[in-house]
Every structure is written in C-alpha cells, then in structure tokens.
mmCIF file of C-alpha atoms in Angstrom:
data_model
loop_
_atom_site.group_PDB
_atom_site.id
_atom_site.type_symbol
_atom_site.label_atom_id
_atom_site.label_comp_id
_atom_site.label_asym_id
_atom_site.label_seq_id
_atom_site.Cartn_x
_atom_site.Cartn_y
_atom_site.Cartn_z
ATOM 1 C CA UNK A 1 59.892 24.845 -56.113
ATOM 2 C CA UNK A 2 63.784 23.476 -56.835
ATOM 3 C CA UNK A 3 63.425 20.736 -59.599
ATOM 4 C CA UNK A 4 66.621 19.490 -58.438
ATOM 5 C CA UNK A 5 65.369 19.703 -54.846
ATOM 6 C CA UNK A 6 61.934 18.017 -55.782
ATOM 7 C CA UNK A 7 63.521 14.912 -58.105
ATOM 8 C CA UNK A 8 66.166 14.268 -54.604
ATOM 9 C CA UNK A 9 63.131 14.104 -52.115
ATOM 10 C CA UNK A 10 62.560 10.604 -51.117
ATOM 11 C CA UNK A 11 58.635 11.663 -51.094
ATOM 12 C CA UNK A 12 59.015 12.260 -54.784
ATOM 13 C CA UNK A 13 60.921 9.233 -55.641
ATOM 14 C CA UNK A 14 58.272 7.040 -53.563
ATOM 15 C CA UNK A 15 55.277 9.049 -55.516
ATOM 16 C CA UNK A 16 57.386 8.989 -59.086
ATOM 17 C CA UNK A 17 57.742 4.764 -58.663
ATOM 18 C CA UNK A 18 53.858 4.495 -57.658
ATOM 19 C CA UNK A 19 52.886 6.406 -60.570
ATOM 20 C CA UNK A 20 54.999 4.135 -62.535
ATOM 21 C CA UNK A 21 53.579 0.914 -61.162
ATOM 22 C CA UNK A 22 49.758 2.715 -61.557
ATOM 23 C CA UNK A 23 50.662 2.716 -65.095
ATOM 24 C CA UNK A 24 51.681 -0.364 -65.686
ATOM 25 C CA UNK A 25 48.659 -1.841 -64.679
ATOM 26 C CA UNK A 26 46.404 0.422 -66.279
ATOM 27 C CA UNK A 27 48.941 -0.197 -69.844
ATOM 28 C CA UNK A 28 48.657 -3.947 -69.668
ATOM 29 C CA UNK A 29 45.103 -4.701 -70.132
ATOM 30 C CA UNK A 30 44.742 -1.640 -72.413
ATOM 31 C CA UNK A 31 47.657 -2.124 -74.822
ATOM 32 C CA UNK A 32 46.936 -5.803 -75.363
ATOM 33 C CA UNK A 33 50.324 -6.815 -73.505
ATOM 34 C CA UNK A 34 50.742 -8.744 -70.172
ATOM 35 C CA UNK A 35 51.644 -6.675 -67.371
ATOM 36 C CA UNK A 36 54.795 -8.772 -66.934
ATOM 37 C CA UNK A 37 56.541 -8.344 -69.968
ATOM 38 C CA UNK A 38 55.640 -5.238 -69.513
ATOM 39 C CA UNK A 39 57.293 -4.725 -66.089
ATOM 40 C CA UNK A 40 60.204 -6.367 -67.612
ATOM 41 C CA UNK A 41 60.638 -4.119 -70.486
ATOM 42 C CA UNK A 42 60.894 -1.295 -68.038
ATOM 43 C CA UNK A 43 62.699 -2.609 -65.446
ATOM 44 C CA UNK A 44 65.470 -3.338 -67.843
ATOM 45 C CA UNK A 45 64.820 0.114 -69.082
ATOM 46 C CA UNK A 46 65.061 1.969 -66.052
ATOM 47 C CA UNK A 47 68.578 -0.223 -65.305
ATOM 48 C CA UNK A 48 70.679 0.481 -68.052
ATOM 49 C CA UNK A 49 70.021 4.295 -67.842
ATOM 50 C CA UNK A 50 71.039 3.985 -64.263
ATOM 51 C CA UNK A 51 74.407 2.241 -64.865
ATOM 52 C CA UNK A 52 74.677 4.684 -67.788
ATOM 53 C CA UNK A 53 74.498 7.427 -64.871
ATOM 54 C CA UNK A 54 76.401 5.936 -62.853
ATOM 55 C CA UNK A 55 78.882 5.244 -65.510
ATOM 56 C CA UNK A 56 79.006 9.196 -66.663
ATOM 57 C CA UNK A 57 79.369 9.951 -62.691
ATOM 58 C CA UNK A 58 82.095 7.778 -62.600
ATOM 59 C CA UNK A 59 83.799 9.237 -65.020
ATOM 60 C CA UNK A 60 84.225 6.357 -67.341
ATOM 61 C CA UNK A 61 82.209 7.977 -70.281
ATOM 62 C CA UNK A 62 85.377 9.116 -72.363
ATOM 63 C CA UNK A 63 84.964 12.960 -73.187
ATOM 64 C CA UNK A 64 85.666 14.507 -76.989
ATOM 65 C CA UNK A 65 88.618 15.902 -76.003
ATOM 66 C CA UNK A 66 90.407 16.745 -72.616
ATOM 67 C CA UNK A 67 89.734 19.940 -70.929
ATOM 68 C CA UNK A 68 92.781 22.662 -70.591
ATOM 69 C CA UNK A 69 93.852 23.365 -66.800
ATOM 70 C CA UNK A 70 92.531 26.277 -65.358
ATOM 71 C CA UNK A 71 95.733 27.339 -63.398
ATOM 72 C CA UNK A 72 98.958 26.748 -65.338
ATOM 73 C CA UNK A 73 101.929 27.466 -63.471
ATOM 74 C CA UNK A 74 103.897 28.787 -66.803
ATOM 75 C CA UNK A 75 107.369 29.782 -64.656
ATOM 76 C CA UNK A 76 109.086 30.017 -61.135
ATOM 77 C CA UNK A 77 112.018 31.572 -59.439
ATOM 78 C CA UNK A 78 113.328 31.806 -56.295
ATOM 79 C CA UNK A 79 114.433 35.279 -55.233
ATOM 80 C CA UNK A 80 115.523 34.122 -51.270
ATOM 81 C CA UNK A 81 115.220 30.836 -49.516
ATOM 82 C CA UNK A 82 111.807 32.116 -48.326
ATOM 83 C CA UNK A 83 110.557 34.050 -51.359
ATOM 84 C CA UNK A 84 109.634 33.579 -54.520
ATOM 85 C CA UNK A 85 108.317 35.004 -57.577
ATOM 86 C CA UNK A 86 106.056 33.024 -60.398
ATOM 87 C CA UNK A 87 104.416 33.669 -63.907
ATOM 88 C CA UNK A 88 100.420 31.847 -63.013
ATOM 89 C CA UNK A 89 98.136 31.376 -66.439
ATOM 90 C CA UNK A 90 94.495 31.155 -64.898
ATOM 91 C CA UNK A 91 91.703 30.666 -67.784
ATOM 92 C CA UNK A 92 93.679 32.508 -70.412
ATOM 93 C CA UNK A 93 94.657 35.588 -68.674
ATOM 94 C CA UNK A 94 98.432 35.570 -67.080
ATOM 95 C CA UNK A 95 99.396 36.946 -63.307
ATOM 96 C CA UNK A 96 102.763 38.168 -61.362
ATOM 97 C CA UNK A 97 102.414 36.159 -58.338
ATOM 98 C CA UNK A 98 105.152 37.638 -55.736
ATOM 99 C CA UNK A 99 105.090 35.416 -52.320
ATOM 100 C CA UNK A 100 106.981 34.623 -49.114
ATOM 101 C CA UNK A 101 105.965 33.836 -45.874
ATOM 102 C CA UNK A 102 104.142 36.322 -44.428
ATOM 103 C CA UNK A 103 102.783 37.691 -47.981
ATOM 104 C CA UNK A 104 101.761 37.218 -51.480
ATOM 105 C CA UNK A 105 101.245 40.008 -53.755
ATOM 106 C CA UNK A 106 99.342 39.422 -57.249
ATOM 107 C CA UNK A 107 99.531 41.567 -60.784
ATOM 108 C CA UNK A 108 97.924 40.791 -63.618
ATOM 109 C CA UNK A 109 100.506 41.022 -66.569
ATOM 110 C CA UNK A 110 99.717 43.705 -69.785
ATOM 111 C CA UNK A 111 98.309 41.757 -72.937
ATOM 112 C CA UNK A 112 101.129 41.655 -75.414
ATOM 113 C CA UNK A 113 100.087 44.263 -78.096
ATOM 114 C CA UNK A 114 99.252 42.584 -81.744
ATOM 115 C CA UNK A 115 102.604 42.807 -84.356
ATOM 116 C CA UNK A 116 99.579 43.398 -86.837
ATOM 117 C CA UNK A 117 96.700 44.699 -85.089
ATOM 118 C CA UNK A 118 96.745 48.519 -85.683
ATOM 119 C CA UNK A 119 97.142 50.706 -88.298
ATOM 120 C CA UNK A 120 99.979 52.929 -88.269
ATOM 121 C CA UNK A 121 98.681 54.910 -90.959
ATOM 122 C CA UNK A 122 95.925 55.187 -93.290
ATOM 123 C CA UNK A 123 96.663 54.746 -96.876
ATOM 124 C CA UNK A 124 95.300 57.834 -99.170
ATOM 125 C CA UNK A 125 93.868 57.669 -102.491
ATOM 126 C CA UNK A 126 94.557 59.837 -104.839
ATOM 127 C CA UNK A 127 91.733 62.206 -105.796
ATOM 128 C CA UNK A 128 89.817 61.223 -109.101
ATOM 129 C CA UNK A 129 90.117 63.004 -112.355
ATOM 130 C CA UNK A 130 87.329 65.103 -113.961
ATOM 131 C CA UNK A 131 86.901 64.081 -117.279
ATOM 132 C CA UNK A 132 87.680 66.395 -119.617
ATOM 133 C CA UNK A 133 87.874 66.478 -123.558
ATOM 134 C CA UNK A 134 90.292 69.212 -125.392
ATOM 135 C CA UNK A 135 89.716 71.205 -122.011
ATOM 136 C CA UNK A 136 86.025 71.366 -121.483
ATOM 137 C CA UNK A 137 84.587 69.419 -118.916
ATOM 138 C CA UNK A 138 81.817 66.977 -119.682
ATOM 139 C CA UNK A 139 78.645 66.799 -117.857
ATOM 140 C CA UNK A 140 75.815 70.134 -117.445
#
C-alpha cells in the first residue's frame, strides 16, 4: 500500500485520531497525570506542528540559499520580424534554440574544451645512470 495514499485517506485520519484519544485515556491513569493536561499538552502539540506545515507549505520558512533557475535565457536575436534565434541555459547544459512561426528547431551547443585540461605532451625523464666506479659496474 501507498504511505502517502494511506496517511491522505480520511479512514486513516479518523482511525489515527481514535488511536490517539485511546491513548490518552489509557496514559492518564497510568502515568500518574490527569487526562486533561494531558489532552492539552498534545493538543498544543499537534497545533504548532500544523502551523509549522502550513507555514513550510506556504513558503514562509526562509530557505539557506535561493535556488538557480532552471531555464536561463542567456541571449536573443531577431533574424526577421517573425523569427528568431536564442542561446537557452537549462540545468547547466546550453541549447541553439532557432524559432518562427510555424517551427522551432533545438541544438545543444559543444562544451567549450578546458585551456588546461589535456596534455599536449608527456614530459620524459631521462634514463638513470648505472653506477659505476673507475669503469666497473657495482652490483653481482
């Protein structure tokens, strides 16, 4: 079963508050404290995370830091009065959108090769020297 599905069922809402209430008055006489208080305790509970929800649905909870666009219109020029052409940015990667009335044609534009990223050539290293003393080479 959907646990999103199940939690938005008004059967499971009805069943989750009776629960609730069930153990409220099995908590009171057990724990020592009145049912009331603690019905209140929960009630106020069970409020503030519900305007806190309603608060973060909202939108009012302010975010870290603001989210990037995910379609940038970088530039745009007109090539007719009913054509056009224009440089789109969507999530990082950059398109060629040509358009016009009847049309729209889409390229995605080449990566712009790293200044630094390859190697043109690898460097050599010159060979080491065998040790040698007056001519003879040490070792067996």
């Amino acid at each position: 079963m959907n646990a999103q599905r199940f939690v938005h069922s008004p059967r499971s809402r009805l069943l989750l508050a009776g629960a609730l209430v069930l153990g409220l008055a099995v908590m009171g006489p057990v724990a020592g404290v009145s049912t009331t208080v603690a019905a209140r305790w929960l009630l106020g509970v069970v409020a503030l995370a519900a305007l806190g929800w309603w608060l973060h649905r909202r939108g009012a909870v302010v975010r870290g830091e603001p989210t990037a666009p995910r379609l940038n219109i970088v530039s745009r020029a007109g090539l007719s009065q009913r054509c056009g052409v224009a440089l789109v940015e969507v999530d990082g990667r950059s398109y060629l959108v040509a358009f016009g009335d009847a049309f729209a044609e889409i390229r995605e534009t080449p990566a712009p090769a790293p200044e630094f990223g390859h190697v043109l050539a690898q460097a050599r290293r010159p060979m080491p020297r065998s040790r040698t003393i007056r001519g003879r080479r040490e070792g067996p």
